[in-house]
Structures are given as structure tokens and as C-alpha cells.
Amino acid sequence: MLMSPLVFIGAVMGRALAHVSGRFAVLAAAFLLTACATVQNSLSTKEIEAIRIAEVDVKVTPATKIWWGNAERDFVAKVKSGETIVADLPVKKAAYGPETDDSTEEYNRIISSPEAKQYLRDRLRGLIEQRLQSSIVPQYQGTRDVRLEVQVVSFKIPSAVQRIAFGGMPNMGSVSVLRDMATGQELAKSDMPAVSYAGQGITGVLVDQMFSDLEDRVMNKYINQVRLWLNG
């Protein structure tokens, strides 16, 4: 049966509105994440030039909320290969994949283990420390020793399925503090979340595969924010 012109137009408009609404919802969520952020830096230009970041202290605790599929899959691969041992979890040598309920159950058991959660925390901590050490620390080589403290609150990398069905932006929530090492005085503070872009919907997700990993985009955003924050 042929679709009438009015029904066809209505269907097209409905899909277009749904796509726009989804994108609007994602952008609105990103706006809300940053709307209540606090960025403080009372240092003068001369004081900023005088600091030396002698230490970087990144804290990722069990309370940190982490959704990071790539890291989870890497850990599962280590367990399946025997490189990593998970207590009380028999390791099978059979090929792993989503084909069976058994493999899905095993995947969930592995990523729910204390070892998996610790792996995610350690990997995230290392990623942030490495980026700060390479991109931020060399820019501050004065004579006043300070410590850059980062408390990570959340790290969320939405999966392709989530971005197709509901939308979602990769983001990291954290509280960053610049502290004088001699006196312990807090010199600057920022809790601005880092929110990066990711393709939405089927087309957006497919096109997105040609670009950098979502975790790299979040870290690039965070590093840029730290640079702006410290420069006052």
C-alpha cells in the first residue's frame, strides 16, 4: 500500500524532530553539567609565572563512578589470556564473545570483580597523571613549589549503543586544587567538568569511528580547561 504524501511528510518530520530532540537533550545535559561549576584562581600573572608544579596527586577512589567500556574489555581480555587472575573466577580458554548467555554472564562477573574495579581506577589515574605530567607540568618551572591535586568524581564514556538509542557525551567530573607545598594554602580551585563531543544516532556513531577515542577527547578537554584555569 502506498503511503499518502501527508503521512510520508509526517513520518519524515517525526524522525527529524526525534533526532533534533535527542541532540538537544544531550546538549542540555552538557550545559547543566557546567552551569554550576566553580573556577577560582586568585594568583596574579607574576605569581603564576613563579610557580613550579613539583607534584601531581590524582585520587581515584572506590566512590569514583567509572563507565569505560574500552578499559573493561581490555581487562576481560587479560583475564581470558591468563595474564591477570581474578579470585574465585575460573578462567576458561574458550574464545570470548557475546554469542552466548554464558559468555555474557562471565563478562559481567569479571567486570564486577574487585580486581576489575581496581584496574579501572589505576588505569584512569595513570591516564590523567600522564597527561598532566606531559602537557601541564613543563609549562610551570618557577621557584615556588606547588602541588596539583585532582579528585576524580566520575568518568563516563557512553557506548555506541547508548549514543544511538539515548544520546550521551563523554565527560569527566573532578575537583582540581593548586596547593602551596610549604604552607598548605589553597591557591586555586576548579570543579569544572570536562565534557567532549561524540556522534549521536546511527549516522553520528558511524562517522565518529574515524576520529580519536572518546577518552582521548575528554582528556584533551580537561587539559585545555586546566591550562586556562591555571593561567587565570
PDB file of C-alpha atoms in Angstrom:
ATOM      1  CA  MET A   1       0.000   0.000   0.000  1.00  0.00           C
ATOM      2  CA  LEU A   2       1.361   3.396  -0.991  1.00  0.00           C
ATOM      3  CA  MET A   3       1.885   5.935   1.741  1.00  0.00           C
ATOM      4  CA  SER A   4      -0.006   9.175   1.247  1.00  0.00           C
ATOM      5  CA  PRO A   5       2.098  12.361   0.878  1.00  0.00           C
ATOM      6  CA  LEU A   6       0.832  13.727   4.175  1.00  0.00           C
ATOM      7  CA  VAL A   7       1.666  10.533   6.067  1.00  0.00           C
ATOM      8  CA  PHE A   8       5.115  10.395   4.431  1.00  0.00           C
ATOM      9  CA  ILE A   9       5.861  14.015   5.312  1.00  0.00           C
ATOM     10  CA  GLY A  10       4.653  13.412   8.845  1.00  0.00           C
ATOM     11  CA  ALA A  11       6.903  10.387   9.236  1.00  0.00           C
ATOM     12  CA  VAL A  12       9.958  12.271   7.949  1.00  0.00           C
ATOM     13  CA  MET A  13       9.239  15.243  10.205  1.00  0.00           C
ATOM     14  CA  GLY A  14       8.730  12.927  13.159  1.00  0.00           C
ATOM     15  CA  ARG A  15      12.116  11.277  12.671  1.00  0.00           C
ATOM     16  CA  ALA A  16      13.784  14.651  12.165  1.00  0.00           C
ATOM     17  CA  LEU A  17      12.210  16.060  15.315  1.00  0.00           C
ATOM     18  CA  ALA A  18      13.221  12.981  17.290  1.00  0.00           C
ATOM     19  CA  HIS A  19      16.817  13.384  16.094  1.00  0.00           C
ATOM     20  CA  VAL A  20      16.848  17.099  16.918  1.00  0.00           C
ATOM     21  CA  SER A  21      15.217  16.448  20.284  1.00  0.00           C
ATOM     22  CA  GLY A  22      17.837  13.839  21.089  1.00  0.00           C
ATOM     23  CA  ARG A  23      20.675  16.201  20.188  1.00  0.00           C
ATOM     24  CA  PHE A  24      19.021  18.995  22.181  1.00  0.00           C
ATOM     25  CA  ALA A  25      18.701  16.753  25.230  1.00  0.00           C
ATOM     26  CA  VAL A  26      22.391  15.836  25.050  1.00  0.00           C
ATOM     27  CA  LEU A  27      23.452  19.468  24.674  1.00  0.00           C
ATOM     28  CA  ALA A  28      21.142  20.489  27.510  1.00  0.00           C
ATOM     29  CA  ALA A  29      22.686  17.851  29.771  1.00  0.00           C
ATOM     30  CA  ALA A  30      26.170  19.108  28.904  1.00  0.00           C
ATOM     31  CA  PHE A  31      25.094  22.665  29.732  1.00  0.00           C
ATOM     32  CA  LEU A  32      23.721  21.591  33.109  1.00  0.00           C
ATOM     33  CA  LEU A  33      26.991  19.832  33.935  1.00  0.00           C
ATOM     34  CA  THR A  34      28.944  23.077  33.511  1.00  0.00           C
ATOM     35  CA  ALA A  35      26.368  25.632  34.672  1.00  0.00           C
ATOM     36  CA  CYS A  36      27.084  25.281  38.397  1.00  0.00           C
ATOM     37  CA  ALA A  37      30.864  24.829  38.145  1.00  0.00           C
ATOM     38  CA  THR A  38      33.246  26.919  40.236  1.00  0.00           C
ATOM     39  CA  VAL A  39      36.566  28.157  38.866  1.00  0.00           C
ATOM     40  CA  GLN A  40      38.786  30.124  41.260  1.00  0.00           C
ATOM     41  CA  ASN A  41      42.310  31.448  40.796  1.00  0.00           C
ATOM     42  CA  SER A  42      43.444  34.447  42.824  1.00  0.00           C
ATOM     43  CA  LEU A  43      47.069  34.331  41.663  1.00  0.00           C
ATOM     44  CA  SER A  44      48.446  37.295  39.746  1.00  0.00           C
ATOM     45  CA  THR A  45      50.289  36.885  36.478  1.00  0.00           C
ATOM     46  CA  LYS A  46      53.653  37.212  38.254  1.00  0.00           C
ATOM     47  CA  GLU A  47      52.636  34.667  40.888  1.00  0.00           C
ATOM     48  CA  ILE A  48      51.577  32.220  38.195  1.00  0.00           C
ATOM     49  CA  GLU A  49      54.913  32.640  36.436  1.00  0.00           C
ATOM     50  CA  ALA A  50      56.695  31.898  39.730  1.00  0.00           C
ATOM     51  CA  ILE A  51      55.088  28.540  40.482  1.00  0.00           C
ATOM     52  CA  ARG A  52      56.632  25.140  39.852  1.00  0.00           C
ATOM     53  CA  ILE A  53      54.346  22.115  39.846  1.00  0.00           C
ATOM     54  CA  ALA A  54      56.555  19.796  41.889  1.00  0.00           C
ATOM     55  CA  GLU A  55      53.914  17.127  42.470  1.00  0.00           C
ATOM     56  CA  VAL A  56      50.786  15.811  40.791  1.00  0.00           C
ATOM     57  CA  ASP A  57      48.430  13.892  43.067  1.00  0.00           C
ATOM     58  CA  VAL A  58      45.475  12.223  41.333  1.00  0.00           C
ATOM     59  CA  LYS A  59      42.961  10.403  43.509  1.00  0.00           C
ATOM     60  CA  VAL A  60      40.544   7.883  42.024  1.00  0.00           C
ATOM     61  CA  THR A  61      38.676   6.195  44.859  1.00  0.00           C
ATOM     62  CA  PRO A  62      36.068   3.399  45.096  1.00  0.00           C
ATOM     63  CA  ALA A  63      33.484   6.193  45.238  1.00  0.00           C
ATOM     64  CA  THR A  64      34.506   7.407  41.761  1.00  0.00           C
ATOM     65  CA  LYS A  65      31.865   6.453  39.198  1.00  0.00           C
ATOM     66  CA  ILE A  66      33.527   4.934  36.133  1.00  0.00           C
ATOM     67  CA  TRP A  67      31.793   3.834  32.913  1.00  0.00           C
ATOM     68  CA  TRP A  68      34.566   2.941  30.464  1.00  0.00           C
ATOM     69  CA  GLY A  69      33.860   0.120  28.044  1.00  0.00           C
ATOM     70  CA  ASN A  70      37.277   0.057  26.342  1.00  0.00           C
ATOM     71  CA  ALA A  71      39.080  -0.402  29.650  1.00  0.00           C
ATOM     72  CA  GLU A  72      36.597  -3.067  30.766  1.00  0.00           C
ATOM     73  CA  ARG A  73      37.130  -5.049  27.560  1.00  0.00           C
ATOM     74  CA  ASP A  74      40.911  -4.779  27.923  1.00  0.00           C
ATOM     75  CA  PHE A  75      40.689  -6.194  31.437  1.00  0.00           C
ATOM     76  CA  VAL A  76      38.462  -9.063  30.310  1.00  0.00           C
ATOM     77  CA  ALA A  77      40.994  -9.877  27.579  1.00  0.00           C
ATOM     78  CA  LYS A  78      43.777 -10.010  30.187  1.00  0.00           C
ATOM     79  CA  VAL A  79      41.751 -12.400  32.314  1.00  0.00           C
ATOM     80  CA  LYS A  80      40.866 -14.611  29.356  1.00  0.00           C
ATOM     81  CA  SER A  81      44.525 -14.842  28.305  1.00  0.00           C
ATOM     82  CA  GLY A  82      45.601 -15.751  31.833  1.00  0.00           C
ATOM     83  CA  GLU A  83      47.696 -12.580  32.183  1.00  0.00           C
ATOM     84  CA  THR A  84      45.502 -11.420  35.068  1.00  0.00           C
ATOM     85  CA  ILE A  85      43.946 -13.619  37.744  1.00  0.00           C
ATOM     86  CA  VAL A  86      40.577 -12.858  39.304  1.00  0.00           C
ATOM     87  CA  ALA A  87      39.999 -14.563  42.648  1.00  0.00           C
ATOM     88  CA  ASP A  88      37.258 -17.222  42.715  1.00  0.00           C
ATOM     89  CA  LEU A  89      36.673 -16.924  38.968  1.00  0.00           C
ATOM     90  CA  PRO A  90      37.503 -19.977  36.813  1.00  0.00           C
ATOM     91  CA  VAL A  91      39.274 -18.901  33.658  1.00  0.00           C
ATOM     92  CA  LYS A  92      38.136 -20.690  30.508  1.00  0.00           C
ATOM     93  CA  LYS A  93      40.320 -20.837  27.431  1.00  0.00           C
ATOM     94  CA  ALA A  94      37.375 -20.849  25.021  1.00  0.00           C
ATOM     95  CA  ALA A  95      37.033 -17.875  22.704  1.00  0.00           C
ATOM     96  CA  TYR A  96      35.186 -14.995  24.322  1.00  0.00           C
ATOM     97  CA  GLY A  97      32.341 -13.146  22.680  1.00  0.00           C
ATOM     98  CA  PRO A  98      28.733 -12.022  23.073  1.00  0.00           C
ATOM     99  CA  GLU A  99      27.326 -15.026  21.202  1.00  0.00           C
ATOM    100  CA  THR A 100      26.098 -16.959  24.245  1.00  0.00           C
ATOM    101  CA  ASP A 101      24.476 -16.220  27.548  1.00  0.00           C
ATOM    102  CA  ASP A 102      27.404 -17.942  29.278  1.00  0.00           C
ATOM    103  CA  SER A 103      29.938 -15.531  27.802  1.00  0.00           C
ATOM    104  CA  THR A 104      27.795 -12.518  28.689  1.00  0.00           C
ATOM    105  CA  GLU A 105      27.416 -13.761  32.245  1.00  0.00           C
ATOM    106  CA  GLU A 106      31.136 -14.368  32.509  1.00  0.00           C
ATOM    107  CA  TYR A 107      31.893 -10.889  31.158  1.00  0.00           C
ATOM    108  CA  ASN A 108      29.636  -9.340  33.794  1.00  0.00           C
ATOM    109  CA  ARG A 109      31.209 -11.431  36.553  1.00  0.00           C
ATOM    110  CA  ILE A 110      34.686 -10.350  35.508  1.00  0.00           C
ATOM    111  CA  ILE A 111      33.987  -6.624  35.258  1.00  0.00           C
ATOM    112  CA  SER A 112      32.089  -6.708  38.560  1.00  0.00           C
ATOM    113  CA  SER A 113      35.082  -8.170  40.413  1.00  0.00           C
ATOM    114  CA  PRO A 114      37.191  -6.089  42.842  1.00  0.00           C
ATOM    115  CA  GLU A 115      40.181  -6.671  40.575  1.00  0.00           C
ATOM    116  CA  ALA A 116      38.371  -5.154  37.596  1.00  0.00           C
ATOM    117  CA  LYS A 117      37.280  -2.112  39.571  1.00  0.00           C
ATOM    118  CA  GLN A 118      40.836  -1.591  40.816  1.00  0.00           C
ATOM    119  CA  TYR A 119      42.152  -1.957  37.274  1.00  0.00           C
ATOM    120  CA  LEU A 120      39.793   0.775  36.045  1.00  0.00           C
ATOM    121  CA  ARG A 121      40.806   3.091  38.886  1.00  0.00           C
ATOM    122  CA  ASP A 122      44.522   2.526  38.310  1.00  0.00           C
ATOM    123  CA  ARG A 123      44.236   2.958  34.558  1.00  0.00           C
ATOM    124  CA  LEU A 124      42.239   6.172  34.883  1.00  0.00           C
ATOM    125  CA  ARG A 125      44.666   7.551  37.462  1.00  0.00           C
ATOM    126  CA  GLY A 126      47.599   6.750  35.202  1.00  0.00           C
ATOM    127  CA  LEU A 127      45.934   8.329  32.178  1.00  0.00           C
ATOM    128  CA  ILE A 128      45.279  11.616  33.985  1.00  0.00           C
ATOM    129  CA  GLU A 129      48.706  11.741  35.621  1.00  0.00           C
ATOM    130  CA  GLN A 130      50.463  11.074  32.327  1.00  0.00           C
ATOM    131  CA  ARG A 131      48.585  13.833  30.520  1.00  0.00           C
ATOM    132  CA  LEU A 132      49.182  16.358  33.294  1.00  0.00           C
ATOM    133  CA  GLN A 133      52.867  15.481  33.534  1.00  0.00           C
ATOM    134  CA  SER A 134      53.409  15.800  29.789  1.00  0.00           C
ATOM    135  CA  SER A 135      51.136  18.742  28.938  1.00  0.00           C
ATOM    136  CA  ILE A 136      50.859  20.919  32.062  1.00  0.00           C
ATOM    137  CA  VAL A 137      53.852  20.422  34.387  1.00  0.00           C
ATOM    138  CA  PRO A 138      56.570  21.526  31.895  1.00  0.00           C
ATOM    139  CA  GLN A 139      54.861  24.907  31.497  1.00  0.00           C
ATOM    140  CA  TYR A 140      55.389  25.836  35.156  1.00  0.00           C
ATOM    141  CA  GLN A 141      59.053  25.748  36.152  1.00  0.00           C
ATOM    142  CA  GLY A 142      59.367  28.644  38.588  1.00  0.00           C
ATOM    143  CA  THR A 143      60.729  28.626  42.134  1.00  0.00           C
ATOM    144  CA  ARG A 144      57.569  28.318  44.253  1.00  0.00           C
ATOM    145  CA  ASP A 145      56.757  24.637  44.708  1.00  0.00           C
ATOM    146  CA  VAL A 146      53.085  23.758  44.421  1.00  0.00           C
ATOM    147  CA  ARG A 147      51.127  20.527  44.213  1.00  0.00           C
ATOM    148  CA  LEU A 148      48.343  19.913  41.717  1.00  0.00           C
ATOM    149  CA  GLU A 149      45.699  17.765  43.409  1.00  0.00           C
ATOM    150  CA  VAL A 150      42.925  16.121  41.411  1.00  0.00           C
ATOM    151  CA  GLN A 151      39.998  14.287  42.990  1.00  0.00           C
ATOM    152  CA  VAL A 152      38.133  12.409  40.266  1.00  0.00           C
ATOM    153  CA  VAL A 153      34.386  12.211  40.875  1.00  0.00           C
ATOM    154  CA  SER A 154      33.260  10.480  37.687  1.00  0.00           C
ATOM    155  CA  PHE A 155      34.491   9.313  34.301  1.00  0.00           C
ATOM    156  CA  LYS A 156      31.803   8.324  31.805  1.00  0.00           C
ATOM    157  CA  ILE A 157      32.362   7.151  28.257  1.00  0.00           C
ATOM    158  CA  PRO A 158      28.977   6.376  26.634  1.00  0.00           C
ATOM    159  CA  SER A 159      28.874   3.271  24.453  1.00  0.00           C
ATOM    160  CA  ALA A 160      27.865   3.320  20.796  1.00  0.00           C
ATOM    161  CA  VAL A 161      24.582   1.613  21.710  1.00  0.00           C
ATOM    162  CA  GLN A 162      23.787   4.297  24.283  1.00  0.00           C
ATOM    163  CA  ARG A 163      24.587   7.109  21.858  1.00  0.00           C
ATOM    164  CA  ILE A 164      22.369   5.554  19.197  1.00  0.00           C
ATOM    165  CA  ALA A 165      19.411   4.914  21.500  1.00  0.00           C
ATOM    166  CA  PHE A 166      19.536   7.714  24.067  1.00  0.00           C
ATOM    167  CA  GLY A 167      22.464  10.005  23.312  1.00  0.00           C
ATOM    168  CA  GLY A 168      25.339  10.830  25.611  1.00  0.00           C
ATOM    169  CA  MET A 169      28.531  12.844  25.832  1.00  0.00           C
ATOM    170  CA  PRO A 170      31.876  11.580  27.194  1.00  0.00           C
ATOM    171  CA  ASN A 171      32.653  13.513  30.354  1.00  0.00           C
ATOM    172  CA  MET A 172      34.780  13.640  33.483  1.00  0.00           C
ATOM    173  CA  GLY A 173      33.849  15.251  36.776  1.00  0.00           C
ATOM    174  CA  SER A 174      36.689  16.284  39.077  1.00  0.00           C
ATOM    175  CA  VAL A 175      37.872  18.796  41.636  1.00  0.00           C
ATOM    176  CA  SER A 176      41.322  20.242  40.920  1.00  0.00           C
ATOM    177  CA  VAL A 177      43.250  22.203  43.533  1.00  0.00           C
ATOM    178  CA  LEU A 178      46.577  24.027  43.331  1.00  0.00           C
ATOM    179  CA  ARG A 179      48.218  23.981  46.762  1.00  0.00           C
ATOM    180  CA  ASP A 180      51.352  25.655  48.136  1.00  0.00           C
ATOM    181  CA  MET A 181      53.627  22.858  49.318  1.00  0.00           C
ATOM    182  CA  ALA A 182      55.347  24.913  52.001  1.00  0.00           C
ATOM    183  CA  THR A 183      52.243  26.297  53.718  1.00  0.00           C
ATOM    184  CA  GLY A 184      49.438  24.009  52.538  1.00  0.00           C
ATOM    185  CA  GLN A 185      47.494  27.060  51.367  1.00  0.00           C
ATOM    186  CA  GLU A 186      44.943  26.526  48.628  1.00  0.00           C
ATOM    187  CA  LEU A 187      45.877  28.849  45.786  1.00  0.00           C
ATOM    188  CA  ALA A 188      43.320  27.923  43.140  1.00  0.00           C
ATOM    189  CA  LYS A 189      40.409  25.541  42.699  1.00  0.00           C
ATOM    190  CA  SER A 190      38.232  24.310  39.842  1.00  0.00           C
ATOM    191  CA  ASP A 191      35.398  21.795  39.650  1.00  0.00           C
ATOM    192  CA  MET A 192      34.561  22.482  36.015  1.00  0.00           C
ATOM    193  CA  PRO A 193      33.538  19.171  34.391  1.00  0.00           C
ATOM    194  CA  ALA A 194      35.207  18.224  31.122  1.00  0.00           C
ATOM    195  CA  VAL A 195      32.543  17.451  28.510  1.00  0.00           C
ATOM    196  CA  SER A 196      33.520  16.479  24.971  1.00  0.00           C
ATOM    197  CA  TYR A 197      31.521  15.774  21.843  1.00  0.00           C
ATOM    198  CA  ALA A 198      30.594  12.378  20.405  1.00  0.00           C
ATOM    199  CA  GLY A 199      28.494  11.462  17.392  1.00  0.00           C
ATOM    200  CA  GLN A 200      24.834  10.754  18.169  1.00  0.00           C
ATOM    201  CA  GLY A 201      22.419   8.428  16.421  1.00  0.00           C
ATOM    202  CA  ILE A 202      23.351   5.739  13.905  1.00  0.00           C
ATOM    203  CA  THR A 203      24.953   8.099  11.391  1.00  0.00           C
ATOM    204  CA  GLY A 204      26.813  10.064  14.050  1.00  0.00           C
ATOM    205  CA  VAL A 205      28.236   6.919  15.646  1.00  0.00           C
ATOM    206  CA  LEU A 206      29.382   5.527  12.286  1.00  0.00           C
ATOM    207  CA  VAL A 207      31.108   8.764  11.286  1.00  0.00           C
ATOM    208  CA  ASP A 208      32.629   9.049  14.752  1.00  0.00           C
ATOM    209  CA  GLN A 209      34.651   5.857  14.224  1.00  0.00           C
ATOM    210  CA  MET A 210      37.060   7.809  12.016  1.00  0.00           C
ATOM    211  CA  PHE A 211      38.137  10.094  14.851  1.00  0.00           C
ATOM    212  CA  SER A 212      40.023   9.737  18.137  1.00  0.00           C
ATOM    213  CA  ASP A 213      38.783   7.604  21.047  1.00  0.00           C
ATOM    214  CA  LEU A 214      36.256   9.275  23.327  1.00  0.00           C
ATOM    215  CA  GLU A 215      38.526   9.021  26.379  1.00  0.00           C
ATOM    216  CA  ASP A 216      41.219  10.965  24.495  1.00  0.00           C
ATOM    217  CA  ARG A 217      38.720  13.698  23.662  1.00  0.00           C
ATOM    218  CA  VAL A 218      37.711  14.025  27.301  1.00  0.00           C
ATOM    219  CA  MET A 219      41.338  14.249  28.389  1.00  0.00           C
ATOM    220  CA  ASN A 220      42.093  16.869  25.727  1.00  0.00           C
ATOM    221  CA  LYS A 221      39.161  18.903  27.005  1.00  0.00           C
ATOM    222  CA  TYR A 222      40.282  18.535  30.617  1.00  0.00           C
ATOM    223  CA  ILE A 223      43.876  19.540  29.852  1.00  0.00           C
ATOM    224  CA  ASN A 224      42.707  22.634  27.982  1.00  0.00           C
ATOM    225  CA  GLN A 225      40.500  23.598  30.926  1.00  0.00           C
ATOM    226  CA  VAL A 226      43.353  23.111  33.400  1.00  0.00           C
ATOM    227  CA  ARG A 227      45.616  25.293  31.242  1.00  0.00           C
ATOM    228  CA  LEU A 228      43.033  28.090  31.085  1.00  0.00           C
ATOM    229  CA  TRP A 229      42.307  27.783  34.807  1.00  0.00           C
ATOM    230  CA  LEU A 230      45.939  27.965  35.893  1.00  0.00           C
ATOM    231  CA  ASN A 231      46.685  30.871  33.586  1.00  0.00           C
ATOM    232  CA  GLY A 232      43.939  32.839  35.319  1.00  0.00           C
TER     233      GLY A 232
END
